[in-house]
Every structure is written in C-alpha cells, then in structure tokens.
Amino acid sequence: MSETKSKVNKLDLDQVYARLLELLVRHSPYDLNYSKISRATGVPRPTLYYYFGNSKQNIIDEAIKYGIKNFVRFYQMEQNIKEHSSWHDFQKARLVDVLRMARNNPWAPTLYFRFRSQDNSWGEEIRSVENIYINKLCQAWLEYNKVAVDPQKMRFANYLKVGVLWGVSEDVDSWFEKGGGALSDAGLKKIEQIAEQMTTIVTQILTSID
C-alpha cells in the first residue's frame, strides 16, 4: 500500500473540517490555497487531492456544510423537544447545547454570521440549513403552544437569539467548571436567567399582532 493511500485511510475528516473552519474565520477563503490548507490541517496535498480533487472550492464547501450542521445539530434539537414539556425548558436545553458547542467549536457562530449573506454556494448552504431550522422551531412552537406561528416572526426572533448566544460564547469557558466538562453552578444560574429573558422576548414577538 502506498504512503499516500495509507494516510488517506487514516484521515479524520472531522478534524480536517474543524481546523479548516478555524482558518476560514481568520482569513478570506479567497486567499487560501491547497498549500496553506495542507499546512493548517497537517494533511499532505496528495491526500487532499484524493478526497476533494484539484479545486479548493470542494473542500471549503464540505467544511462549511460540516460547520453549519454541527452548529445547528438537528438531532439534538429533536431530542430536546422529546425530553422537555415547555417552550422555556426547550430553550434552556438548546442554550446548554449551544454553549457546549461554542466551547468545543468556537468558530461556529462566526461562521454563521460571516458567510450567511454571501451570494455563493457557502451562503446558499447556510441559508438552506437555516430554513430547515426555522421550520423545526415553528413545529416545536406548535407542539408546545398548540398554535401556529408566522415563520418570518420565528426567523426574526431567531436572529435575536443567535446574536445573544454569539455574545455569550465569547466568555464561554467561564460558564464551566475548571478542568471538567460540567457547567458550573454560576453557569447554570446564568442559563436560567437568559432562558427566562429569551422566553419572554420570543413569546412577545411570536404572539404580537401584525
């Protein structure tokens, strides 16, 4: 077996995408090339060519798809809906998930804000996933409150929430116990306070008269 083939078989795509996304939030994607990507990820160029062809567009596309889906985490969202009986508790659980995600993948909120409005395949991918996410939130609201909601109102409310969560993620390490993965008592108290405020604001937006 060739050296390149051996490395291809051992390639950890999650690690490659995560490292590339860190690079993308610090630099313009248009300034990147395979040499820079290879140095940043530690993956030889022949291995990158094996997986993604000769165009850097392919690897950036796949990294952004990975990043936005990891940010949203649809599976965890569906689990939250099953496990919690109120919109408030659902939002609190989502907040905990986002904080843990932001701690492990601090590039994710920046990825959303930086590329969402771009008129290219990256922006289209993010907006597509966002539309699915908004529809799922509308379904959750209907399940919890037994009344339908205007998706545009949900979208607006979600922009406010994402902005809050982006700010919170800036000092995310302070929410967790030192040396461990558990949230601290102070962090849990902050989550309860933010969830309460978010519930009030979102409810006002979603139930307001047109």
XYZ file of C-alpha atoms in Angstrom:
210
model
C 0.000 0.000 0.000
C 1.363 3.399 -0.923
C 2.183 6.037 1.699
C -0.493 8.366 0.313
C -3.144 5.620 0.325
C -2.292 4.745 3.926
C -2.713 8.357 5.038
C -5.966 8.634 3.118
C -7.412 5.689 5.013
C -6.491 7.279 8.354
C -7.732 10.793 7.536
C -10.027 12.215 10.213
C -12.408 14.402 8.195
C -13.997 15.951 11.284
C -10.605 17.171 12.422
C -9.731 18.455 8.950
C -13.008 20.389 8.637
C -12.736 21.858 12.121
C -9.187 23.065 11.501
C -10.114 24.491 8.107
C -13.085 26.354 9.586
C -10.800 27.969 12.142
C -8.690 29.100 9.200
C -11.745 30.440 7.346
C -12.889 32.684 10.185
C -9.417 34.246 10.386
C -8.719 34.651 6.684
C -10.616 35.245 3.461
C -11.368 31.936 1.727
C -10.187 33.574 -1.490
C -6.693 33.883 -0.012
C -6.425 30.166 0.704
C -4.805 27.565 -1.483
C -4.021 23.886 -1.059
C -0.562 24.627 0.314
C -1.989 26.788 3.114
C -4.778 24.289 3.791
C -2.245 21.457 3.933
C -0.066 23.325 6.435
C -3.047 24.284 8.610
C -4.596 20.806 8.704
C -1.379 18.791 8.677
C -2.695 16.747 5.743
C -0.414 16.240 2.710
C -1.632 17.816 -0.507
C -1.844 14.451 -2.336
C -4.304 13.254 0.317
C -6.404 16.401 -0.050
C -6.430 15.896 -3.823
C -7.502 12.272 -3.309
C -10.556 13.330 -1.297
C -11.531 16.641 -2.863
C -9.981 16.859 -6.321
C -7.864 19.758 -7.515
C -10.300 22.551 -6.595
C -10.123 24.143 -3.153
C -13.806 25.049 -3.631
C -14.768 21.441 -2.909
C -13.006 21.205 0.434
C -14.282 24.624 1.554
C -17.837 23.657 0.536
C -17.640 20.448 2.566
C -16.123 22.213 5.572
C -18.883 24.825 5.663
C -21.561 22.127 5.329
C -19.974 20.325 8.252
C -19.714 23.523 10.284
C -23.270 24.782 9.896
C -24.844 21.375 10.522
C -22.677 20.940 13.607
C -23.782 24.408 14.741
C -27.497 23.615 14.350
C -27.380 19.958 15.489
C -30.813 18.866 14.305
C -30.667 15.519 16.062
C -30.024 17.130 19.446
C -32.789 19.642 18.765
C -35.284 16.821 18.174
C -34.124 15.130 21.365
C -34.691 18.382 23.278
C -38.278 18.547 22.004
C -38.947 14.966 23.131
C -37.383 15.472 26.554
C -38.920 18.806 27.598
C -42.545 19.715 28.128
C -42.432 23.518 27.796
C -41.010 26.070 25.385
C -38.984 27.597 28.233
C -37.323 24.292 29.141
C -36.720 23.563 25.460
C -34.955 26.918 25.004
C -32.892 26.340 28.133
C -31.776 22.943 26.842
C -30.874 24.489 23.483
C -28.830 27.152 25.267
C -26.857 24.496 27.134
C -26.198 22.662 23.851
C -25.051 25.834 22.106
C -22.686 26.733 24.937
C -21.097 23.296 24.817
C -20.836 23.533 21.055
C -19.274 27.001 21.273
C -16.748 25.755 23.802
C -15.640 22.881 21.584
C -16.057 24.705 18.254
C -15.651 28.445 18.911
C -15.555 29.196 15.174
C -19.186 28.133 14.603
C -21.072 31.378 15.476
C -18.599 33.430 13.445
C -19.035 31.042 10.534
C -22.774 31.716 10.515
C -22.511 35.496 10.643
C -19.613 35.756 8.217
C -20.973 33.627 5.381
C -24.751 33.641 5.742
C -25.426 36.627 3.447
C -22.865 35.782 0.788
C -24.141 35.229 -2.739
C -22.328 31.946 -3.320
C -22.613 28.240 -2.531
C -21.494 28.830 1.080
C -24.245 31.366 1.748
C -26.797 29.160 -0.007
C -25.863 26.178 2.163
C -26.156 28.164 5.381
C -29.498 29.684 4.375
C -30.813 26.279 3.348
C -29.952 24.749 6.723
C -31.329 27.834 8.453
C -34.678 27.418 6.666
C -34.936 23.829 7.888
C -34.062 25.013 11.392
C -36.748 27.740 11.354
C -39.361 25.222 10.205
C -38.401 22.890 13.040
C -38.672 25.743 15.546
C -42.139 26.544 14.198
C -43.103 22.898 14.657
C -41.775 22.968 18.211
C -43.746 26.131 18.987
C -46.910 24.495 17.617
C -46.304 21.376 19.693
C -45.731 23.315 22.912
C -48.329 26.061 22.481
C -50.942 24.417 20.213
C -50.991 27.380 17.845
C -49.200 28.025 14.551
C -46.715 30.865 14.180
C -45.582 33.015 11.269
C -42.168 31.659 10.098
C -40.948 35.214 9.454
C -41.585 36.128 13.078
C -39.716 32.990 14.136
C -36.835 33.940 11.854
C -36.628 37.422 13.375
C -36.764 36.019 16.906
C -34.019 33.559 15.996
C -31.741 36.341 14.742
C -32.022 37.982 18.151
C -31.268 34.703 19.915
C -28.254 33.933 17.747
C -26.888 37.417 18.452
C -27.266 36.872 22.200
C -25.660 33.458 22.018
C -22.761 34.792 19.976
C -22.077 37.340 22.691
C -22.386 34.726 25.422
C -19.969 32.406 23.636
C -17.185 34.995 23.904
C -16.602 34.047 27.558
C -17.917 30.511 27.352
C -15.090 28.964 29.400
C -16.219 30.903 32.474
C -19.530 29.008 32.410
C -17.878 25.635 33.031
C -16.076 24.096 35.974
C -12.303 24.232 35.731
C -10.738 21.049 34.434
C -14.048 19.418 33.566
C -16.898 19.387 31.092
C -19.707 20.146 33.530
C -21.405 23.507 33.760
C -20.694 25.362 36.983
C -23.459 26.411 39.384
C -22.917 30.012 38.319
C -23.165 28.961 34.672
C -26.422 27.112 35.272
C -27.835 30.164 37.047
C -26.888 32.387 34.093
C -28.535 29.939 31.696
C -31.782 30.042 33.677
C -31.761 33.843 33.648
C -31.055 34.104 29.929
C -33.607 31.418 29.076
C -36.240 33.298 31.080
C -35.493 36.553 29.276
C -35.358 34.877 25.880
C -38.674 33.129 26.513
C -40.330 36.446 27.337
C -38.911 38.271 24.314
C -39.540 35.460 21.836
C -43.102 34.967 23.095
C -43.809 38.658 22.660
C -42.505 38.574 19.094
C -44.324 35.395 18.106
C -47.668 36.391 19.608
C -47.626 40.052 18.528
C -50.442 41.334 16.315
C -49.475 42.081 12.710
